[in-house]
Short mmCIF file of C-alpha atoms in Angstrom, two decimals:
data_model
loop_
_atom_site.label_atom_id
_atom_site.label_comp_id
_atom_site.label_asym_id
_atom_site.label_seq_id
_atom_site.Cartn_x
_atom_site.Cartn_y
_atom_site.Cartn_z
CA MET A 1 -14.64 6.66 -2.17
CA LYS A 2 -13.90 2.47 -2.36
CA LEU A 3 -9.35 1.51 -1.52
CA LEU A 4 -8.56 -1.85 -2.89
CA ILE A 5 -5.99 -3.40 -0.72
CA ILE A 6 -3.89 -6.53 -1.71
CA GLN A 7 -1.58 -8.68 -0.26
CA PRO A 8 -0.73 -10.66 -3.53
CA LYS A 9 2.50 -12.79 -4.21
CA LEU A 10 5.93 -12.29 -5.55
CA GLU A 11 5.15 -12.38 -9.56
CA LYS A 12 6.78 -11.61 -12.38
CA ASN A 13 3.67 -10.72 -14.46
CA ILE A 14 0.88 -8.75 -13.38
CA LYS A 15 -2.02 -11.75 -13.38
CA GLN A 16 -3.33 -10.43 -9.78
CA LEU A 17 -3.43 -6.94 -9.72
CA GLU A 18 -5.04 -7.47 -13.37
CA ASP A 19 -7.32 -11.22 -11.87
CA GLU A 20 -8.69 -7.82 -8.75
CA LEU A 21 -9.52 -5.25 -10.67
CA LYS A 22 -11.70 -7.32 -12.95
CA ASN A 23 -13.45 -9.15 -9.20
CA ASN A 24 -14.16 -6.02 -8.74
CA PRO A 25 -14.68 -3.15 -11.06
CA THR A 26 -16.01 -0.40 -8.82
CA VAL A 27 -13.12 0.48 -6.45
CA ASP A 28 -11.72 3.81 -6.56
CA ILE A 29 -8.59 3.14 -5.79
CA VAL A 30 -5.81 -0.35 -5.72
CA ILE A 31 -3.29 -0.47 -2.78
CA PHE A 32 -0.46 -2.61 -3.55
CA PRO A 33 3.27 -3.97 -1.82
CA GLU A 34 6.55 -2.13 -2.43
CA GLY A 35 7.45 -4.25 -5.47
CA TYR A 36 4.73 -5.82 -7.20
CA LEU A 37 5.12 -3.98 -10.11
CA ASN A 38 8.93 -4.83 -11.09
CA GLU A 39 9.41 -3.52 -14.07
CA ASN A 40 6.16 -3.74 -15.59
CA VAL A 41 4.24 -0.49 -15.47
CA GLU A 42 3.78 0.05 -18.54
CA GLN A 43 1.64 -2.57 -17.51
CA ALA A 44 -0.16 -2.03 -15.16
CA CYS A 45 -0.43 2.37 -17.03
CA ASN A 46 -3.16 0.48 -19.10
CA LEU A 47 -4.90 -1.17 -16.54
CA ALA A 48 -5.40 1.46 -14.96
CA LYS A 49 -6.88 3.78 -17.68
CA ASP A 50 -9.25 0.41 -18.42
CA TYR A 51 -10.34 0.28 -14.97
CA ASN A 52 -10.49 4.35 -14.60
CA THR A 53 -9.05 2.93 -11.13
CA VAL A 54 -6.07 5.02 -9.16
CA PHE A 55 -2.38 2.55 -8.34
CA ILE A 56 -0.97 3.45 -5.56
CA GLY A 57 2.34 1.25 -4.03
CA GLY A 58 5.46 0.51 -5.03
CA HIS A 59 7.72 -0.59 -7.96
CA ARG A 60 10.92 -1.30 -8.79
CA ARG A 61 14.56 -0.71 -10.63
CA LEU A 62 16.07 -3.44 -11.53
CA LYS A 63 19.62 -1.55 -12.44
CA GLU A 64 19.13 0.80 -9.88
CA LYS A 65 19.96 1.56 -6.53
CA PRO A 66 17.74 1.30 -4.51
CA LYS A 67 15.68 -0.26 -7.10
CA ASP A 68 12.94 0.09 -5.04
CA ARG A 69 10.63 3.30 -5.98
CA THR A 70 7.36 4.77 -4.38
CA ILE A 71 4.45 4.76 -7.14
CA ILE A 72 1.50 6.32 -8.11
CA ILE A 73 -1.11 5.97 -11.42
CA ASN A 74 -3.97 7.86 -11.89
CA ARG A 75 -7.14 7.12 -13.60
CA MET A 76 -6.13 8.19 -16.50
CA GLY A 77 -2.93 5.14 -17.26
CA ASP A 78 -0.79 8.59 -15.89
CA VAL A 79 2.43 7.74 -13.37
CA ILE A 80 2.06 11.53 -11.01
CA GLN A 81 4.42 10.18 -8.36
CA ASP A 82 7.70 8.43 -9.07
CA ARG A 83 10.00 8.37 -6.26
CA VAL A 84 13.39 6.43 -5.13
CA LYS A 85 13.43 4.65 -1.62
CA TYR A 86 15.05 6.76 1.35
CA SER A 87 14.60 10.70 -0.66
CA PRO A 88 12.71 13.11 1.08
CA THR A 89 8.68 11.92 1.30
CA SER A 90 6.98 13.76 -1.40
CA PHE A 91 3.33 13.70 -1.56
CA VAL A 92 0.23 14.02 -4.33
CA VAL A 93 -3.38 15.25 -4.58
CA VAL A 94 -5.20 12.75 -5.74
CA GLU A 95 -9.47 12.12 -6.29
CA GLY A 96 -9.43 15.27 -3.42
CA LEU A 97 -7.28 13.55 -1.02
CA LYS A 98 -3.27 15.05 -0.19
CA ILE A 99 -0.98 11.39 -0.60
CA GLY A 100 1.69 10.48 0.04
CA HIS A 101 5.02 7.04 0.81
CA ILE A 102 6.19 5.26 3.90
CA LEU A 103 8.66 2.93 1.65
CA CYS A 104 8.62 -0.34 3.51
CA ASP A 105 11.60 -0.25 6.65
CA GLU A 106 11.82 3.84 5.75
CA ILE A 107 9.08 3.38 8.53
CA ILE A 108 11.40 2.70 11.02
CA ILE A 109 14.69 4.75 9.79
CA GLN A 110 13.00 8.46 7.99
CA GLY A 111 9.60 7.87 9.07
CA ILE A 112 8.00 11.51 6.84
CA LYS A 113 11.13 13.21 5.97
CA SER A 114 9.00 15.78 4.62
CA ASP A 115 9.01 19.91 5.05
CA GLU A 116 5.15 19.97 3.61
CA SER A 117 3.59 17.27 6.26
CA ASP A 118 0.36 19.70 6.95
CA ASP A 119 -3.31 18.14 5.79
CA ILE A 120 -2.47 14.32 4.69
CA ASP A 121 -4.93 12.62 4.82
CA LEU A 122 -3.47 9.55 3.58
CA ILE A 123 0.13 6.85 4.30
CA VAL A 124 0.23 4.60 2.19
CA HIS A 125 2.87 2.33 3.56
CA PRO A 126 4.07 -0.55 0.54
CA ILE A 127 6.47 -3.24 1.62
CA GLY A 128 8.03 -5.80 0.13
CA VAL A 129 8.23 -8.88 2.28
CA GLY A 130 5.55 -10.58 5.23
CA MET A 131 7.21 -9.35 9.00
CA PHE A 132 10.65 -11.87 9.81
CA SER A 133 8.67 -12.39 13.77
CA THR A 134 5.57 -11.58 15.92
CA GLU A 135 8.74 -8.85 17.23
CA GLN A 136 8.64 -6.67 13.88
CA PHE A 137 5.12 -7.49 13.60
CA ASP A 138 4.53 -5.09 16.71
CA GLU A 139 6.91 -3.34 16.41
CA TRP A 140 6.04 -2.22 13.16
CA ILE A 141 1.84 -0.70 13.81
CA ALA A 142 3.31 0.37 16.44
CA GLU A 143 5.96 2.40 14.45
CA ALA A 144 2.04 3.04 12.23
CA LYS A 145 -0.68 4.00 15.22
CA LYS A 146 2.72 6.67 16.09
CA VAL A 147 2.58 8.40 12.75
CA ALA A 148 -1.00 8.07 12.33
CA ILE A 149 -1.58 9.90 15.45
CA THR A 150 1.48 12.20 15.04
CA TYR A 151 0.78 13.88 11.61
CA SER A 152 -3.14 13.59 11.80
CA THR A 153 -3.61 10.28 8.67
CA MET A 154 -4.66 7.71 8.08
CA ILE A 155 -2.10 4.87 7.09
CA ILE A 156 -2.99 1.63 5.14
CA GLY A 157 0.18 -0.66 4.88
CA THR A 158 0.53 -3.91 2.61
CA SER A 159 3.11 -6.80 1.95
CA HIS A 160 3.45 -9.62 -0.84
CA ALA A 161 2.07 -13.17 0.92
CA ASP A 162 4.92 -14.92 0.36
CA GLY A 163 8.91 -14.19 0.13
CA SER A 164 10.52 -13.91 3.71
CA PHE A 165 13.50 -11.06 4.48
CA GLY A 166 16.95 -12.35 3.65
CA ASN A 167 16.02 -15.96 2.85
CA THR A 168 15.11 -16.48 6.97
CA GLY A 169 12.68 -18.93 5.90
CA VAL A 170 10.23 -17.07 7.61
CA SER A 171 6.90 -14.25 6.23
CA ILE A 172 4.07 -13.10 7.75
CA PRO A 173 2.31 -11.46 5.15
CA ILE A 174 0.73 -7.54 7.18
CA ALA A 175 -1.61 -5.61 7.01
CA TYR A 176 -3.39 -2.51 8.36
CA CYS A 177 -5.20 0.80 8.57
CA ILE A 178 -4.84 2.98 11.47
CA ASP A 179 -7.22 5.92 11.04
CA ARG A 180 -5.99 9.49 12.29
CA ASP A 181 -6.16 9.36 16.18
CA GLY A 182 -4.43 5.61 16.19
CA SER A 183 -7.39 3.52 16.63
CA VAL A 184 -7.95 0.38 14.11
CA LEU A 185 -9.37 0.06 11.54
CA PHE A 186 -8.43 -3.50 10.55
CA ILE A 187 -4.62 -5.59 11.56
CA SER A 188 -4.32 -8.45 9.69
CA LYS A 189 -1.46 -11.16 10.80
CA ASN A 190 -0.79 -13.98 8.45
CA ASP A 191 -3.74 -13.51 6.43
CA ALA A 192 -3.85 -11.77 2.80
CA ARG A 193 -7.45 -11.95 1.55
CA THR A 194 -7.92 -8.58 0.02
CA ARG A 195 -9.49 -5.83 1.63
CA ILE A 196 -12.62 -2.99 0.69
CA LEU A 197 -11.89 0.14 2.48
CA ASN A 198 -15.13 1.81 1.76
CA LEU A 199 -13.11 5.22 2.94
CA GLU A 200 -16.67 6.88 3.93
CA THR A 201 -17.90 4.59 6.24
CA LYS A 202 -14.43 3.04 7.46
CA GLU A 203 -16.40 -0.37 7.71
CA VAL A 204 -13.75 -2.77 5.76
CA LEU A 205 -15.37 -5.58 3.88
CA VAL A 206 -13.23 -9.12 2.25
CA PRO A 207 -14.23 -9.18 -1.02
CA ASN A 208 -15.52 -12.47 -1.71
CA GLY A 209 -18.90 -12.53 0.26
CA LEU A 210 -18.18 -9.47 1.78
CA ASN A 211 -17.51 -10.06 4.24
CA LYS A 212 -17.13 -7.47 7.20
CA ILE A 213 -13.85 -7.36 9.45
CA ASN A 214 -14.74 -4.29 10.66
CA SER A 215 -16.63 -0.93 11.16
CA PRO A 216 -16.57 2.05 13.61
CA CYS A 217 -18.28 2.18 16.88
#
């Protein structure tokens, strides 16, 4: 199974997602940041169906508070998870994997908040804008490692390639994958290239030229 992990720029539409699918039509799952879909959920559902691909990430309902929500769309284009931020963590079995979300700063504020936290295969961590400091970057990676070890689950996070929290003017794009034992499969700091993770081999590739970034020892 191949997972495509993208760090798109903030946009009103979802053209970058569509471009990634055109360039990588054989992936099984696409993971994208918090809020990326905006209110383009119907369009995303059509894309998922057209490309026979699962989407996992975040969207937002601008007229609601909190506006940010998790989302999972299956290969048939059906929304099978839609959870509001800061509510209890929910899990869905997708492609044989038990998957849940930690949405952006939930990783610091509440972590996994659920009584159904056994036998988790994957936690997806959609992040909004990039980190506002190196210290925050290090803190969030450390927390992700704790989640992986505590729940014996893989965790994958990704942010947008641009945008700064609170208009601070600082944005360090972040993406990562931590394995069940806390070992690092990849950490992307200020490098917004798309990654492809092969779950069977644990190899991480970049689509342009398929340069190998990491592989298990």
